[in-house]
Amino acid sequence: MNARYISGRKRIVAFLALVVGFLSLTYLARRNGVISYGALLIFGLLINVTSLKGSQVFKLIPLFCGIFIVIAIGIDYLPESLTSRLAERATEDSRSVVFTDLFKDMEDHMVFGKGMRGEYYSPTGGEIEDEGVVFISQDYRNGIENGYLQLFLNGGIVYDVLFILVTLPAAIIGFFTSKNQLVKSFAIIIFLWLVDMAIYGLPRLLFEYILVWIGVGVCYKKSLRQLTNAEVAEAFTKIESE
């Protein structure tokens, strides 16, 4: 999303990394990852296209048409081994049972949740193997595969509301009031994370989650929002030269 600030070689490396990640997650049938990486690729292309002048966009139209035609023709020739598992899991419902168990157990803890070590009653009988991972039998779980419900378990409705009240305005302010593409990119990352949490997006100590909170700080920082693209590009140039 910040291709305009880096050299051509680094742009290619970053793009290839996203493509390889997307294909790997497709093979592994990670539905959430496929959506997340796909969204990053799409928004990355869009934000860079919108930053170009009209004449430059016009010159790129044949390229995008060519890419679309190649994808349209080649999609039927993708190896079945790459997409078969994803096709099987596309409509698989593996979470509704635990969601129901969570809401049943949270009836008396809706407002403030059960704390950072909160658990809910959702028994699993016997050992279950899923893609080589063996899950032992248990009666209580401390995690649920949904970001907003994880916040709900730990801190109730209050936690979810406070989280949204901090992150969503940051994304709006960063995207609509910033003069540079860097802050707009952080705003898009925050927005995509808020969408991702509705699908999976667990709030935990991972680089992507840390990046979201860095983005929140950047979007709220007025001095960073007021920087022009030329000033940000100059800063990137200094970093690369050191």
Short mmCIF file of C-alpha atoms in Angstrom, two decimals:
data_model
loop_
_atom_site.label_atom_id
_atom_site.label_comp_id
_atom_site.label_asym_id
_atom_site.label_seq_id
_atom_site.Cartn_x
_atom_site.Cartn_y
_atom_site.Cartn_z
CA MET A 1 0.00 0.00 0.00
CA ASN A 2 3.00 2.28 0.33
CA ALA A 3 4.65 1.35 -2.95
CA ARG A 4 5.15 5.00 -3.90
CA TYR A 5 7.65 5.43 -1.04
CA ILE A 6 9.93 2.47 -1.79
CA SER A 7 12.16 1.33 -4.66
CA GLY A 8 10.92 -0.83 -7.51
CA ARG A 9 12.75 -3.95 -6.30
CA LYS A 10 11.19 -3.72 -2.86
CA ARG A 11 7.76 -3.26 -4.42
CA ILE A 12 8.20 -6.50 -6.35
CA VAL A 13 9.39 -8.38 -3.25
CA ALA A 14 6.45 -7.09 -1.18
CA PHE A 15 3.95 -7.99 -3.91
CA LEU A 16 5.39 -11.47 -4.38
CA ALA A 17 5.32 -12.06 -0.62
CA LEU A 18 1.60 -11.26 -0.55
CA VAL A 19 0.92 -13.49 -3.56
CA VAL A 20 2.88 -16.42 -2.09
CA GLY A 21 1.10 -15.95 1.23
CA PHE A 22 -2.27 -15.88 -0.52
CA LEU A 23 -1.53 -19.08 -2.48
CA SER A 24 -0.16 -20.84 0.62
CA LEU A 25 -3.28 -20.00 2.64
CA THR A 26 -5.44 -21.13 -0.26
CA TYR A 27 -3.70 -24.51 -0.25
CA LEU A 28 -4.02 -24.80 3.53
CA ALA A 29 -7.73 -23.86 3.27
CA ARG A 30 -7.42 -20.99 5.75
CA ARG A 31 -10.58 -19.10 4.85
CA ASN A 32 -9.83 -16.12 7.04
CA GLY A 33 -6.28 -15.78 5.75
CA VAL A 34 -7.40 -15.97 2.13
CA ILE A 35 -9.86 -13.13 2.69
CA SER A 36 -7.32 -11.04 4.65
CA TYR A 37 -4.48 -11.39 2.14
CA GLY A 38 -6.86 -10.94 -0.78
CA ALA A 39 -8.20 -7.72 0.75
CA LEU A 40 -4.66 -6.40 1.30
CA LEU A 41 -3.80 -7.07 -2.34
CA ILE A 42 -6.98 -5.40 -3.61
CA PHE A 43 -6.72 -2.32 -1.40
CA GLY A 44 -3.00 -2.05 -2.09
CA LEU A 45 -3.66 -1.91 -5.83
CA LEU A 46 -6.58 0.49 -5.42
CA ILE A 47 -4.81 3.01 -3.21
CA ASN A 48 -1.82 3.11 -5.54
CA VAL A 49 -3.99 3.50 -8.63
CA THR A 50 -6.00 6.34 -7.07
CA SER A 51 -2.75 8.14 -6.23
CA LEU A 52 -1.78 8.30 -9.90
CA LYS A 53 -2.66 11.04 -12.34
CA GLY A 54 -5.46 10.50 -14.84
CA SER A 55 -3.04 9.99 -17.75
CA GLN A 56 -1.08 7.39 -15.78
CA VAL A 57 -4.25 5.48 -14.87
CA PHE A 58 -5.29 5.51 -18.53
CA LYS A 59 -1.97 3.93 -19.50
CA LEU A 60 -2.51 1.16 -16.92
CA ILE A 61 -5.97 0.18 -18.20
CA PRO A 62 -4.58 -2.29 -20.82
CA LEU A 63 -2.42 -3.88 -18.09
CA PHE A 64 -5.37 -4.41 -15.75
CA CYS A 65 -7.47 -5.74 -18.62
CA GLY A 66 -4.69 -8.19 -19.45
CA ILE A 67 -4.42 -9.35 -15.82
CA PHE A 68 -8.19 -9.83 -15.64
CA ILE A 69 -8.23 -11.89 -18.85
CA VAL A 70 -5.35 -14.08 -17.63
CA ILE A 71 -7.11 -14.69 -14.30
CA ALA A 72 -10.44 -15.41 -16.00
CA ILE A 73 -8.84 -17.92 -18.37
CA GLY A 74 -6.39 -19.46 -15.90
CA ILE A 75 -8.74 -19.95 -12.96
CA ASP A 76 -10.11 -23.14 -14.54
CA TYR A 77 -6.56 -24.49 -14.90
CA LEU A 78 -5.46 -24.07 -11.31
CA PRO A 79 -4.32 -27.38 -9.85
CA GLU A 80 -7.16 -29.06 -8.02
CA SER A 81 -4.75 -29.83 -5.18
CA LEU A 82 -4.44 -26.08 -4.59
CA THR A 83 -8.13 -25.30 -4.25
CA SER A 84 -9.83 -28.59 -3.32
CA ARG A 85 -9.46 -28.22 0.47
CA LEU A 86 -10.61 -24.61 0.37
CA ALA A 87 -13.65 -25.60 -1.70
CA GLU A 88 -14.53 -28.25 0.88
CA ARG A 89 -14.24 -25.84 3.80
CA ALA A 90 -15.83 -22.83 2.11
CA THR A 91 -19.28 -23.56 3.53
CA GLU A 92 -18.22 -25.68 6.50
CA ASP A 93 -19.84 -24.61 9.76
CA SER A 94 -17.32 -25.34 12.52
CA ARG A 95 -18.14 -22.55 14.98
CA SER A 96 -21.90 -22.22 15.53
CA VAL A 97 -21.88 -24.85 18.30
CA VAL A 98 -19.24 -23.08 20.38
CA PHE A 99 -20.91 -19.72 19.72
CA THR A 100 -24.14 -21.10 21.17
CA ASP A 101 -22.26 -22.50 24.18
CA LEU A 102 -20.58 -19.13 24.76
CA PHE A 103 -23.82 -17.15 24.84
CA LYS A 104 -25.45 -19.70 27.14
CA ASP A 105 -22.59 -19.47 29.62
CA MET A 106 -22.34 -15.67 29.41
CA GLU A 107 -25.93 -14.86 30.39
CA ASP A 108 -24.82 -13.49 33.78
CA HIS A 109 -21.63 -11.87 32.46
CA MET A 110 -22.86 -9.93 29.43
CA VAL A 111 -21.74 -6.47 30.55
CA PHE A 112 -18.22 -6.93 31.94
CA GLY A 113 -17.32 -10.46 30.79
CA LYS A 114 -15.28 -12.99 32.73
CA GLY A 115 -11.87 -11.34 32.83
CA MET A 116 -8.66 -11.99 30.91
CA ARG A 117 -8.62 -15.67 31.96
CA GLY A 118 -12.34 -16.15 31.43
CA GLU A 119 -13.65 -19.52 30.28
CA TYR A 120 -17.00 -20.79 29.06
CA TYR A 121 -18.59 -24.24 29.24
CA SER A 122 -18.32 -26.06 25.92
CA PRO A 123 -17.55 -29.77 26.42
CA THR A 124 -15.66 -31.78 23.82
CA GLY A 125 -15.90 -35.53 24.19
CA GLY A 126 -12.83 -37.61 23.32
CA GLU A 127 -9.86 -36.65 21.18
CA ILE A 128 -10.52 -34.81 17.93
CA GLU A 129 -7.98 -34.64 15.13
CA ASP A 130 -8.08 -31.70 12.75
CA GLU A 131 -5.40 -31.41 10.06
CA GLY A 132 -2.85 -33.30 12.10
CA VAL A 133 -3.56 -31.44 15.36
CA VAL A 134 -5.08 -33.50 18.17
CA PHE A 135 -7.46 -31.70 20.52
CA ILE A 136 -7.95 -33.45 23.83
CA SER A 137 -11.32 -33.64 25.58
CA GLN A 138 -12.21 -30.60 27.67
CA ASP A 139 -15.16 -29.04 29.43
CA TYR A 140 -14.17 -25.38 29.43
CA ARG A 141 -12.60 -23.23 26.73
CA ASN A 142 -10.78 -19.91 27.09
CA GLY A 143 -10.78 -19.04 23.41
CA ILE A 144 -13.29 -18.67 20.61
CA GLU A 145 -12.59 -18.23 16.91
CA ASN A 146 -14.00 -14.73 16.59
CA GLY A 147 -12.31 -11.49 17.61
CA TYR A 148 -15.38 -9.64 18.86
CA LEU A 149 -16.62 -12.66 20.80
CA GLN A 150 -13.17 -13.09 22.35
CA LEU A 151 -13.36 -9.51 23.61
CA PHE A 152 -16.91 -10.22 24.76
CA LEU A 153 -15.73 -13.25 26.75
CA ASN A 154 -12.93 -11.31 28.45
CA GLY A 155 -14.60 -7.94 28.95
CA GLY A 156 -18.22 -8.18 27.92
CA ILE A 157 -20.16 -5.62 25.91
CA VAL A 158 -18.13 -2.83 27.54
CA TYR A 159 -14.88 -4.20 26.09
CA ASP A 160 -16.31 -4.47 22.56
CA VAL A 161 -17.80 -0.98 22.64
CA LEU A 162 -14.61 0.64 23.96
CA PHE A 163 -12.51 -1.19 21.37
CA ILE A 164 -14.68 0.05 18.50
CA LEU A 165 -14.87 3.60 19.92
CA VAL A 166 -11.07 3.79 19.84
CA THR A 167 -10.25 2.02 16.57
CA LEU A 168 -13.07 2.99 14.19
CA PRO A 169 -12.70 6.80 14.64
CA ALA A 170 -8.94 6.39 14.12
CA ALA A 171 -9.57 4.70 10.76
CA ILE A 172 -12.07 7.37 9.70
CA ILE A 173 -9.87 10.30 10.78
CA GLY A 174 -6.74 8.78 9.26
CA PHE A 175 -8.33 8.06 5.89
CA PHE A 176 -10.39 11.21 5.35
CA THR A 177 -8.22 13.91 6.93
CA SER A 178 -4.70 12.74 6.04
CA LYS A 179 -2.64 14.39 3.32
CA ASN A 180 -0.38 11.38 2.75
CA GLN A 181 -0.75 7.80 1.64
CA LEU A 182 1.12 6.35 4.62
CA VAL A 183 -1.53 7.36 7.16
CA LYS A 184 -4.32 6.37 4.76
CA SER A 185 -2.71 2.93 4.51
CA PHE A 186 -2.73 2.56 8.28
CA ALA A 187 -6.39 3.58 8.29
CA ILE A 188 -7.16 0.85 5.75
CA ILE A 189 -5.26 -1.71 7.85
CA ILE A 190 -7.33 -0.77 10.91
CA PHE A 191 -10.57 -1.01 8.91
CA LEU A 192 -9.62 -4.40 7.44
CA TRP A 193 -8.79 -5.65 10.93
CA LEU A 194 -12.22 -4.57 12.21
CA VAL A 195 -13.79 -6.55 9.37
CA ASP A 196 -11.41 -9.46 9.96
CA MET A 197 -12.44 -9.69 13.61
CA ALA A 198 -16.00 -10.48 12.51
CA ILE A 199 -14.62 -13.53 10.66
CA TYR A 200 -11.74 -14.57 12.93
CA GLY A 201 -9.14 -11.89 13.76
CA LEU A 202 -8.25 -12.81 17.33
CA PRO A 203 -6.76 -9.99 19.44
CA ARG A 204 -3.47 -11.50 20.54
CA LEU A 205 0.25 -10.75 20.57
CA LEU A 206 0.93 -11.00 16.84
CA PHE A 207 2.65 -8.58 14.48
CA GLU A 208 -0.56 -7.80 12.59
CA TYR A 209 -2.39 -6.89 15.81
CA ILE A 210 0.54 -4.77 17.04
CA LEU A 211 0.55 -3.04 13.63
CA VAL A 212 -3.12 -2.16 14.07
CA TRP A 213 -2.41 -0.36 17.34
CA ILE A 214 0.60 1.41 15.84
CA GLY A 215 -1.79 2.52 13.10
CA VAL A 216 -4.26 3.83 15.68
CA GLY A 217 -1.53 6.01 17.17
CA VAL A 218 -0.43 7.21 13.73
CA CYS A 219 -3.96 8.09 12.63
CA TYR A 220 -4.64 10.12 15.78
CA LYS A 221 -1.34 12.03 15.44
CA LYS A 222 -2.25 15.30 13.69
CA SER A 223 1.35 16.18 12.83
CA LEU A 224 1.69 12.89 10.90
CA ARG A 225 -1.61 13.41 9.11
CA GLN A 226 -0.46 16.85 7.96
CA LEU A 227 2.68 15.54 6.25
CA THR A 228 2.64 15.57 2.47
CA ASN A 229 3.57 12.57 0.35
CA ALA A 230 6.79 14.33 -0.63
CA GLU A 231 7.80 14.73 3.02
CA VAL A 232 7.02 11.08 3.79
CA ALA A 233 8.94 9.97 0.70
CA GLU A 234 11.93 12.02 1.84
CA ALA A 235 11.82 10.32 5.25
CA PHE A 236 11.76 6.88 3.58
CA THR A 237 14.72 7.88 1.42
CA LYS A 238 16.73 8.87 4.50
CA ILE A 239 15.92 5.54 6.18
CA GLU A 240 17.00 3.56 3.11
CA SER A 241 20.26 5.49 2.84
CA GLU A 242 21.28 4.86 6.47
#
